[in-house]
mmCIF file of C-alpha atoms and ligand atoms in Angstrom:
data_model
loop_
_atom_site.group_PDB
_atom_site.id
_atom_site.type_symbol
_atom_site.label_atom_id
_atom_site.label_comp_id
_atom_site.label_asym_id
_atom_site.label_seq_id
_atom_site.Cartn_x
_atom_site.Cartn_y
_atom_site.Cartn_z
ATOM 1 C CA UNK A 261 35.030 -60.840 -63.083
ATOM 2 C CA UNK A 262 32.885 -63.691 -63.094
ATOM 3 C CA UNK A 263 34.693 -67.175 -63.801
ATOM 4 C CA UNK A 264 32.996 -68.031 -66.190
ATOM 5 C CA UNK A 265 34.381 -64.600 -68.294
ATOM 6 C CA UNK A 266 38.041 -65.417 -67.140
ATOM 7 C CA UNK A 267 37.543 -68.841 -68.328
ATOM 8 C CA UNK A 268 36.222 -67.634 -72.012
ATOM 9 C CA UNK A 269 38.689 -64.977 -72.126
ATOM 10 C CA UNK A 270 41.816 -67.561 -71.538
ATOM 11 C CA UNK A 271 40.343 -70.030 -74.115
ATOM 12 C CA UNK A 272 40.363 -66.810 -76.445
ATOM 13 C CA UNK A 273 44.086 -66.241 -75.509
ATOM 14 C CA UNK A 274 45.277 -69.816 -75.702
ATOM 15 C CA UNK A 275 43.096 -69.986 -79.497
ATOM 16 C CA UNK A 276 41.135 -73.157 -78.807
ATOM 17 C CA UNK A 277 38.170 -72.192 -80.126
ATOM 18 C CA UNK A 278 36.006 -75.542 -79.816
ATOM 19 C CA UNK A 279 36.548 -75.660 -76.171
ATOM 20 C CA UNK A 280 35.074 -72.265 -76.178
ATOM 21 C CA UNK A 281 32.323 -73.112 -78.429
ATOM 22 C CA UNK A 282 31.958 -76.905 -77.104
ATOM 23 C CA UNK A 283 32.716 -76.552 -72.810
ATOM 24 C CA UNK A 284 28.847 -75.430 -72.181
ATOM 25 C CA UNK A 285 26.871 -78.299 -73.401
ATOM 26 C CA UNK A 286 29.850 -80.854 -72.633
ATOM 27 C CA UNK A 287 29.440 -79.693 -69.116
ATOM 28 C CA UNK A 288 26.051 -79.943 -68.843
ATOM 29 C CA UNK A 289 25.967 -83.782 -70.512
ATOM 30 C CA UNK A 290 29.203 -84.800 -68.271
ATOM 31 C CA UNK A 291 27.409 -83.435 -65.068
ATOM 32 C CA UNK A 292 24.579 -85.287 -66.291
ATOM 33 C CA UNK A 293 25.786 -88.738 -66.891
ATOM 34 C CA UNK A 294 28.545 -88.071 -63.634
ATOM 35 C CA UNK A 295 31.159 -88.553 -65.478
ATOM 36 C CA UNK A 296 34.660 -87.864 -64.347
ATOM 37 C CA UNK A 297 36.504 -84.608 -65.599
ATOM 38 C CA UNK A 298 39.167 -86.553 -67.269
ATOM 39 C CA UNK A 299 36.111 -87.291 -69.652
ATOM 40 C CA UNK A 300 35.229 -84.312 -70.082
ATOM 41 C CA UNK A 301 38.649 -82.749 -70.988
ATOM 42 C CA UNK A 302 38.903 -85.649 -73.027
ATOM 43 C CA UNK A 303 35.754 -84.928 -75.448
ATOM 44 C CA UNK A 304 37.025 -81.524 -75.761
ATOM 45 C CA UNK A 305 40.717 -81.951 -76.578
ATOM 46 C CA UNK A 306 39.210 -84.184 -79.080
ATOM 47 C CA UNK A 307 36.990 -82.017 -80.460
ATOM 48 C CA UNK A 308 39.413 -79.194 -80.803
ATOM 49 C CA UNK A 309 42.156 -82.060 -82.414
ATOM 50 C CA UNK A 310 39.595 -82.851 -84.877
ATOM 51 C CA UNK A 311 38.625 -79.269 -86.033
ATOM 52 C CA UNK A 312 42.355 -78.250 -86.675
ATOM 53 C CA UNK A 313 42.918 -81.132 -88.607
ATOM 54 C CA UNK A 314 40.109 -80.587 -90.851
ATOM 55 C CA UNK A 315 40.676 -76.874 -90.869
ATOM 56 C CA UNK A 316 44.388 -77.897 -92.014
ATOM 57 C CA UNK A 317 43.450 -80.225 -94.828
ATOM 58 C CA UNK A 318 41.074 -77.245 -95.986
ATOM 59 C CA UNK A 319 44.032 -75.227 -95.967
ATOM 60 C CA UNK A 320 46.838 -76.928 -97.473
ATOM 61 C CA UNK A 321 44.153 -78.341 -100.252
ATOM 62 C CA UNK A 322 43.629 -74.733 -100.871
ATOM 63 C CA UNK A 323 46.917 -73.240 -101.041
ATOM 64 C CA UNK A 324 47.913 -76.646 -103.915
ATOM 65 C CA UNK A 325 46.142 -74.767 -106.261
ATOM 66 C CA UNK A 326 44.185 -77.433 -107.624
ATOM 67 C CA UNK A 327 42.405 -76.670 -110.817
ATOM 68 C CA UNK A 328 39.144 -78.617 -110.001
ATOM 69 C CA UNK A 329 37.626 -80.563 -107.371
ATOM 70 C CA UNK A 330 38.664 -84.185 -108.339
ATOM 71 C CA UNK A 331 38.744 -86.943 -106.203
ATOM 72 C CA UNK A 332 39.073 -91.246 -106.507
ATOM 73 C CA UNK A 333 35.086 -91.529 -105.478
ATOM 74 C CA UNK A 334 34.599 -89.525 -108.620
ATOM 75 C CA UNK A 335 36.499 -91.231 -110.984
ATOM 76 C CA UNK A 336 35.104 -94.306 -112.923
ATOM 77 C CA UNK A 337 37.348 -97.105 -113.059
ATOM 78 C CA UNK A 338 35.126 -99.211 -114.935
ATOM 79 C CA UNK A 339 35.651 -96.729 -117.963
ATOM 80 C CA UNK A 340 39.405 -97.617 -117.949
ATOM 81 C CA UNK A 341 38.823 -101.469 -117.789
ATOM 82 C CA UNK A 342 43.026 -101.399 -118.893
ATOM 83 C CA UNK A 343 43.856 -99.242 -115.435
ATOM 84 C CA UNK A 344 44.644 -100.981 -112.111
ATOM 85 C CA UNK A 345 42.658 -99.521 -109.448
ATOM 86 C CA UNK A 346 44.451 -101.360 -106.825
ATOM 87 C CA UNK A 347 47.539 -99.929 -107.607
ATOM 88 C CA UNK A 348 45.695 -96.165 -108.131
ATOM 89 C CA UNK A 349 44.392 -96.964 -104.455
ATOM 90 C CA UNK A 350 47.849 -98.188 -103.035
ATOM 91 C CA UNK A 351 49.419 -95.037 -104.895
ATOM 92 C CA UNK A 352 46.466 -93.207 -102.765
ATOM 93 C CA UNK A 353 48.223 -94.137 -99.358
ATOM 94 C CA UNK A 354 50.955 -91.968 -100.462
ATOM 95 C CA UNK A 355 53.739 -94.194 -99.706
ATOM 96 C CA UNK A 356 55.278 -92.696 -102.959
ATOM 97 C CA UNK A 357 55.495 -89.715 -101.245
ATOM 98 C CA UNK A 358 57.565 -90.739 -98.374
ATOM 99 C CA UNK A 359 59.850 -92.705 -100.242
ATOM 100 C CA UNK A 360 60.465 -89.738 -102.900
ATOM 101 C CA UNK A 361 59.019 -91.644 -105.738
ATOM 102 C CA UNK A 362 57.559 -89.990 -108.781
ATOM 103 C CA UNK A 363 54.183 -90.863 -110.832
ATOM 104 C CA UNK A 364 54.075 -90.343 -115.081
ATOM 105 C CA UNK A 365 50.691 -90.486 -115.988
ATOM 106 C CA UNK A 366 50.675 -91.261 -119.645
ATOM 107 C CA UNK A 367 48.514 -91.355 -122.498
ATOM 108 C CA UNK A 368 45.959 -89.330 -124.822
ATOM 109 C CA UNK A 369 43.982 -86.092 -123.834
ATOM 110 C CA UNK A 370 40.785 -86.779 -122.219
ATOM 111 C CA UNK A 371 41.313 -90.186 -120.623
ATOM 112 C CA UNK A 372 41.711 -88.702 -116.943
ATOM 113 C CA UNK A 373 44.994 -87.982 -116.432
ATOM 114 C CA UNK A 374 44.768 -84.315 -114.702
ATOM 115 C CA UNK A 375 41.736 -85.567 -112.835
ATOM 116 C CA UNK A 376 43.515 -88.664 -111.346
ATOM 117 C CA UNK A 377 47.009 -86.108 -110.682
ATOM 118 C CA UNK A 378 44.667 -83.624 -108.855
ATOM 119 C CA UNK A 379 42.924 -86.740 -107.034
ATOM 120 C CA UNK A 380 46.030 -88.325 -105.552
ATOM 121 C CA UNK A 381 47.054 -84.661 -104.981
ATOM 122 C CA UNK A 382 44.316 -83.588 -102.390
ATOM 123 C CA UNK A 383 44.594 -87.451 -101.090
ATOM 124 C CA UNK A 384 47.763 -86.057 -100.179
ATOM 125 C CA UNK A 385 46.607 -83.349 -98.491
ATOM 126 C CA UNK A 386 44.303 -84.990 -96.728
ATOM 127 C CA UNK A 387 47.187 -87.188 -94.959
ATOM 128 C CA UNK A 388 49.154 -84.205 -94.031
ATOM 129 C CA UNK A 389 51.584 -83.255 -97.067
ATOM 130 C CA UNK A 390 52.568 -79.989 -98.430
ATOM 131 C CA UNK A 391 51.088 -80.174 -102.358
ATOM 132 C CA UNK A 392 51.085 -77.908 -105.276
ATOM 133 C CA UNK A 393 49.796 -77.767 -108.470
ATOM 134 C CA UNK A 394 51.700 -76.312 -111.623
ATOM 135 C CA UNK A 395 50.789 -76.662 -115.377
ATOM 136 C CA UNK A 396 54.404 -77.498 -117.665
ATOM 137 C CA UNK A 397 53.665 -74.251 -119.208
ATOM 138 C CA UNK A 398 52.902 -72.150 -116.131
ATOM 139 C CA UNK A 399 56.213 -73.685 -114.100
ATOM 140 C CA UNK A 400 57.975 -71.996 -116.820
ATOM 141 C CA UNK A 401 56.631 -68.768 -117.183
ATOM 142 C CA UNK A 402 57.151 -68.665 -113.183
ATOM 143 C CA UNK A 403 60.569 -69.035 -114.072
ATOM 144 C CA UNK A 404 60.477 -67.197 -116.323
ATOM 145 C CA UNK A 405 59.106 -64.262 -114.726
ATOM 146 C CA UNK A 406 61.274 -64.882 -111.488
ATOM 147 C CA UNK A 407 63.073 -61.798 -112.971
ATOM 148 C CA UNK A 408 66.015 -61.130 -110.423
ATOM 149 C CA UNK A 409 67.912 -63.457 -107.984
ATOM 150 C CA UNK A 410 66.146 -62.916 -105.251
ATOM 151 C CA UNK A 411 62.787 -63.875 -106.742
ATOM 152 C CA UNK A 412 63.892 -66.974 -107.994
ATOM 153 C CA UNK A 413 65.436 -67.833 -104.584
ATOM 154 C CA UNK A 414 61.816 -67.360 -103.136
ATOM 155 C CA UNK A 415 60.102 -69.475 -106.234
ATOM 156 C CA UNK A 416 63.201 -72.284 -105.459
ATOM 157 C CA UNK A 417 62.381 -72.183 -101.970
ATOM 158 C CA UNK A 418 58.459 -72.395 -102.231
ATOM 159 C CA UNK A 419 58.889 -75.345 -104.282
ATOM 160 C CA UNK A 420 61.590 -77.096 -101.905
ATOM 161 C CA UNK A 421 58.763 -76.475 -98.891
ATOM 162 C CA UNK A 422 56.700 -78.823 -100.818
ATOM 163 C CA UNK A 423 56.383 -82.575 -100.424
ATOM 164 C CA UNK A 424 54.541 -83.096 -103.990
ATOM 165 C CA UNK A 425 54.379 -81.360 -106.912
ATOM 166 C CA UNK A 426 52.177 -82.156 -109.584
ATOM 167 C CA UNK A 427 53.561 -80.696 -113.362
ATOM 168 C CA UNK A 428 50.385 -80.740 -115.825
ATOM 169 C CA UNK A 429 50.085 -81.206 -119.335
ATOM 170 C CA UNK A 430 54.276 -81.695 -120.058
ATOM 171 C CA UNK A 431 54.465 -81.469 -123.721
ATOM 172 C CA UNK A 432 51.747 -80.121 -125.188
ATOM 173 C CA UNK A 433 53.443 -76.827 -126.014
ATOM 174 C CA UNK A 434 57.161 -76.894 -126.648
ATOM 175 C CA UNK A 435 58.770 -75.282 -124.287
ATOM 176 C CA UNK A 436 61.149 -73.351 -126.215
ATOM 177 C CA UNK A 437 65.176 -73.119 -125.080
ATOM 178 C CA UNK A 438 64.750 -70.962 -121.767
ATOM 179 C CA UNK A 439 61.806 -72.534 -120.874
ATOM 180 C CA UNK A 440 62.754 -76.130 -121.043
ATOM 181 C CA UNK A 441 66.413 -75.278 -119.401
ATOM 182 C CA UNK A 442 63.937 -73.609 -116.445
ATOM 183 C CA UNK A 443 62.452 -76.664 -116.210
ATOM 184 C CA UNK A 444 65.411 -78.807 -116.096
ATOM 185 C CA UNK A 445 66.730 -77.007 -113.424
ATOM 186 C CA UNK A 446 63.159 -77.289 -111.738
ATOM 187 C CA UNK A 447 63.350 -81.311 -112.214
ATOM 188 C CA UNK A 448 67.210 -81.411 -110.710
ATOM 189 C CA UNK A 449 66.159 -79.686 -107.556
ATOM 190 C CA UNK A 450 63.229 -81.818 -106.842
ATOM 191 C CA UNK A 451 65.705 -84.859 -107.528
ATOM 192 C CA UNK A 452 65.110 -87.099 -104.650
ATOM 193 C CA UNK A 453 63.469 -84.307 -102.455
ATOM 194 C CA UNK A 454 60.425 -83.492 -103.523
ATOM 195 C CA UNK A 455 58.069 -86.027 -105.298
ATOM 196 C CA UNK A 456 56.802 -85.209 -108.061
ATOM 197 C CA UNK A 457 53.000 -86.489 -110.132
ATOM 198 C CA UNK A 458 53.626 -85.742 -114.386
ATOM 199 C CA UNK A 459 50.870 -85.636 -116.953
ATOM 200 C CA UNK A 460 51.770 -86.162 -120.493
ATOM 201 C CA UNK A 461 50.124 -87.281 -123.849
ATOM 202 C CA UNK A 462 53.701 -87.848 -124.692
ATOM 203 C CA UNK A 463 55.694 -91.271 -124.823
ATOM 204 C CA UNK A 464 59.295 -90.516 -123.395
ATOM 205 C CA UNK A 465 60.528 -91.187 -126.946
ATOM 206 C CA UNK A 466 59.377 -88.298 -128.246
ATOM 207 C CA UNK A 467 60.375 -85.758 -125.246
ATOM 208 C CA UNK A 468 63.654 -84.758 -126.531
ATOM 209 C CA UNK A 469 61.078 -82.949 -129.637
ATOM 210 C CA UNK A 470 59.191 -80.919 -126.385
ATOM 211 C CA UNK A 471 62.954 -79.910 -124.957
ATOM 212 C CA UNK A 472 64.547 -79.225 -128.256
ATOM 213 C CA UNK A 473 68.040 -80.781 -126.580
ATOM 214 C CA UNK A 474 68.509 -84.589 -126.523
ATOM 215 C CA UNK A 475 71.558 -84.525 -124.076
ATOM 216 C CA UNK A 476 69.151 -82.235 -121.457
ATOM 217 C CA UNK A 477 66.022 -84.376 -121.532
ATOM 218 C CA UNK A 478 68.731 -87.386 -121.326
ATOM 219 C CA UNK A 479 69.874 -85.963 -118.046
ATOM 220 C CA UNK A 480 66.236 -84.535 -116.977
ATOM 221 C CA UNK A 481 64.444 -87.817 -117.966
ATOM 222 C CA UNK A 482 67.462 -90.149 -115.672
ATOM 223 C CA UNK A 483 66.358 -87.942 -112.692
ATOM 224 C CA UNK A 484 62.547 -88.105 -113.503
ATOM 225 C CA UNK A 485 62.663 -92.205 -114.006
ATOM 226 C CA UNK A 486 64.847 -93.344 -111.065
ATOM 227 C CA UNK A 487 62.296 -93.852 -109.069
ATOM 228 C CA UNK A 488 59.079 -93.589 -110.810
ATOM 229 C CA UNK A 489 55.664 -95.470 -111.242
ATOM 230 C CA UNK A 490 54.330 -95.099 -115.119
ATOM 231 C CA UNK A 491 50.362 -95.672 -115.320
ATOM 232 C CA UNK A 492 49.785 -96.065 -119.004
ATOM 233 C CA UNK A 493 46.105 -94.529 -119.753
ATOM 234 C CA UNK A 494 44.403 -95.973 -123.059
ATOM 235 C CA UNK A 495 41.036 -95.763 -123.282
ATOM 236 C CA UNK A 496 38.152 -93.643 -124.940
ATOM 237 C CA UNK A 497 38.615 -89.442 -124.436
ATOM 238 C CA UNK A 498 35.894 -89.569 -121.408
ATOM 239 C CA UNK A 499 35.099 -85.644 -122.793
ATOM 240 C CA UNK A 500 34.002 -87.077 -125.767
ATOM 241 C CA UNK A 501 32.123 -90.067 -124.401
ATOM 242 C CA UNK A 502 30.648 -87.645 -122.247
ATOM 243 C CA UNK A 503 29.851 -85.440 -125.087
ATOM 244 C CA UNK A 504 28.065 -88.322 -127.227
ATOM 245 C CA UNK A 505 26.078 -89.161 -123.985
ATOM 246 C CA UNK A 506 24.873 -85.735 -123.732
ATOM 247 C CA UNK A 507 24.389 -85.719 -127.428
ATOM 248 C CA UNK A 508 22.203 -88.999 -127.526
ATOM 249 C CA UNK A 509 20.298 -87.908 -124.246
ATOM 250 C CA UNK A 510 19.144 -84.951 -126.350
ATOM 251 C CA UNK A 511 20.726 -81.920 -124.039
ATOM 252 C CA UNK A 512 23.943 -81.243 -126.107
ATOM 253 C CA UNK A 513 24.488 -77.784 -125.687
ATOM 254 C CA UNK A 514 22.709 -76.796 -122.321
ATOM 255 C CA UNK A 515 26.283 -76.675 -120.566
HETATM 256 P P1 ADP B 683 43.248 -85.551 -119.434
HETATM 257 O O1 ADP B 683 43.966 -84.790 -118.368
HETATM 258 O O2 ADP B 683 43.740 -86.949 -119.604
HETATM 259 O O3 ADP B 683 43.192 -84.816 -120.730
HETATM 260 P P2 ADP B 683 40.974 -85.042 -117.742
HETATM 261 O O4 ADP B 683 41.425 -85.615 -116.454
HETATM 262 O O5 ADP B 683 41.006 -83.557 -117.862
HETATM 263 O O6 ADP B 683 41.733 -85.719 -118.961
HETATM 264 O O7 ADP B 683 39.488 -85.571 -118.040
HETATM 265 C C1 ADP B 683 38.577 -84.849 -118.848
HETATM 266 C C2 ADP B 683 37.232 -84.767 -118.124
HETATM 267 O O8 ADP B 683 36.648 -86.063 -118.038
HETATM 268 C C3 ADP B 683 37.356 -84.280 -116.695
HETATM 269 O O9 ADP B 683 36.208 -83.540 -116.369
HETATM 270 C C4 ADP B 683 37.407 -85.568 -115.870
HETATM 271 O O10 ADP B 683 36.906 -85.374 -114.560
HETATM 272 C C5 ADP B 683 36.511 -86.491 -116.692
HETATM 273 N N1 ADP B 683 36.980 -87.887 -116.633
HETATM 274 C C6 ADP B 683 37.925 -88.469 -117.366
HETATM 275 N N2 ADP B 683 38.034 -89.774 -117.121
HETATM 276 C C7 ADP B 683 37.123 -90.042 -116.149
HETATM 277 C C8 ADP B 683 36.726 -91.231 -115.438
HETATM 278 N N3 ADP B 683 37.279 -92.433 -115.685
HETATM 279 N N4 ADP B 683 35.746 -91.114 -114.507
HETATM 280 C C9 ADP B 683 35.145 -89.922 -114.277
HETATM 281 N N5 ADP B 683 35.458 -88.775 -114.912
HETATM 282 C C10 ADP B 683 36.443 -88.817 -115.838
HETATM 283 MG MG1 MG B 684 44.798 -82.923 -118.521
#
C-alpha cells in the first residue's frame, strides 16, 4: 500500500478530518517556503482545533433549541435609550454563568426581551456552555408529561447537564396548581447549579397571581433573586414600531 493510502486511512481512523482534507496543499506551501515540519504540524493541528470548535458551537447552539436566530449585532440599542448596553455586553462575557447568577428580563411584550434571552443564550454557546431554551408554559407541560419516575429522572437530569437555562414568557398563562408546583421544583433544582435567563411582562408583585400560592412563589422567588441581575425593559413594543414603519413605507401586509 502506497504511503500516502496508509497515511489517509490513519487520519480516517484517528477522525481528524482537516488534516486529511488540509495535509496536501500545506505540504506543498511548507516545502515551498522550506519551512520546518514543526510548522507544518502546527498549521494543521490548528486548523483541525479551529473546525471542532466551530463545529461544537454549531452543535450545542443547535441542540438549545433556540426559537430564532437572535444575536447582540442585531439588536438596536438606540431603540431602548433607558437600557445599558454596557452592562448587556458585560452580561455577554458570561461571567453570570460561572458564578451561578440568574438574569430577569422585565417589562412589556414586544420590547425585546426573548430576543435579548436567546442573544446572550447562543453568546453562551459560543464560549463553550451547555444552553437550553424552554418557554414557562412548555417547562411545564414537560413536566407534566414526564409521566412515570423514570422519565422525570431523565427530564431532571437533562436539565442538571445544562449550564443555562433560559424560561420564556413566565406569566403570561397561569400556570395552574400542578403546573406551577412543576415549576417550583424546576427552580429549586437549578438553585445555585444551573443559571438560569427569565422573561416576564410581570413585576414580581404580581407573581404570586401566575402561581396561585403566595407561600410557593415566596420560596421560588428567594431562590430565583439571590443572585440575580434585573434589566428593566420600558420602551415602545418594537413589533409595533416595526409595524407603523412598514405601514408608513406603504408595504403593510407583504409579510
Ligand atoms: P418580547 O419578548 O419582549 O415580547 P421580542 O424579543 O419577541 O419581544 O421582540 C419582538 C420582535 O422585535 C422580535 O422580532 C425582535 O427581534 C424585535 N426587536 C425587539 N426589540 C428590538 C431591538 N431593540 N432591536 C432589534 N430588534 C428588536
Ligand atoms: Mg418574548
Amino acid at each position: 500500500m502506497s504511503s500516502t493510502v496508509l497515511l489517509e486511512s490513519h487520519l480516517k481512523t484517528l477522525k481528524l478530518p482537516s488534516f486529511l482534507k488540509e495535509y496536501p496543499q500545506a505540504a506543498r506551501q511548507c516545502a515551498e517556503k522550506d519551512e520546518a515540519y514543526e510548522e507544518f504540524l502546527l498549521r494543521l493541528a490548528e486548523r483541525e482545533v479551529t473546525t471542532r470548535e466551530a463545529n461544537a458551537v454549531v452543535r450545542r447552539t443547535r441542540q438549545a433549541g433556540f426559537p430564532a436566530e437572535k444575536d447582540l449585532t442585531s439588536f438596536d440599542f438606540t431603540a431602548v435609550p433607558k437600557l445599558n448596553k454596557k452592562r448587556i455586553l458585560q452580561l455577554a462575557r458570561c461571567e453570570f454563568v460561572e458564578k451561578r447568577e440568574n438574569i430577569v428580563l422585565l417589562g412589556p411584550p414586544g420590547v425585546g426581551k426573548t430576543h435579548l434571552a436567546v442573544a446572550l443564550g447562543r453568546e453562551a454557546c459560543r464560549r463553550s456552555r451547555r444552553v437550553k431554551f424552554f418557554t414557562a408554559a412548555g417547562l411545564a407541560t414537560r413536566y407534566a408529561e414526564a409521566r412515570d419516575q423514570r422519565e422525570l429522572l431523565r427530564l431532571e437530569r437533562h436539565i442538571a447537564n445544562r449550564h443555562l437555562i433560559v424560561v420564556d414568557e413566565l406569566g403570561y398563562v397561569p400556570l395552574g396548581q400542578g403546573g406551577a408546583e412543576n415549576l417550583f421544583n424546576f427552580f429549586s433544582a437549578c438553585y445555585e447549579r444551573t443559571s438560569l435567563i427569565v422573561t416576564t411582562n410581570l413585576p414580581f408583585s404580581e407573581w404570586p397571581q401566575v402561581f396561585g400560592n403566595e407561600r410557593l412563589t415566596g420560596a421560588l422567588l428567594d431562590r430565583l433573586t439571590h443572585r440575580v441581575h434585573i434589566i428593566e425593559i420600558q420602551a415602545e413594543s418594537w413589533r409595533l414600531k416595526d409595524g407603523l414603519k412598514r405601514q408608513k413605507g406603504g408595504d403593510a401586509g407583504k409579510r
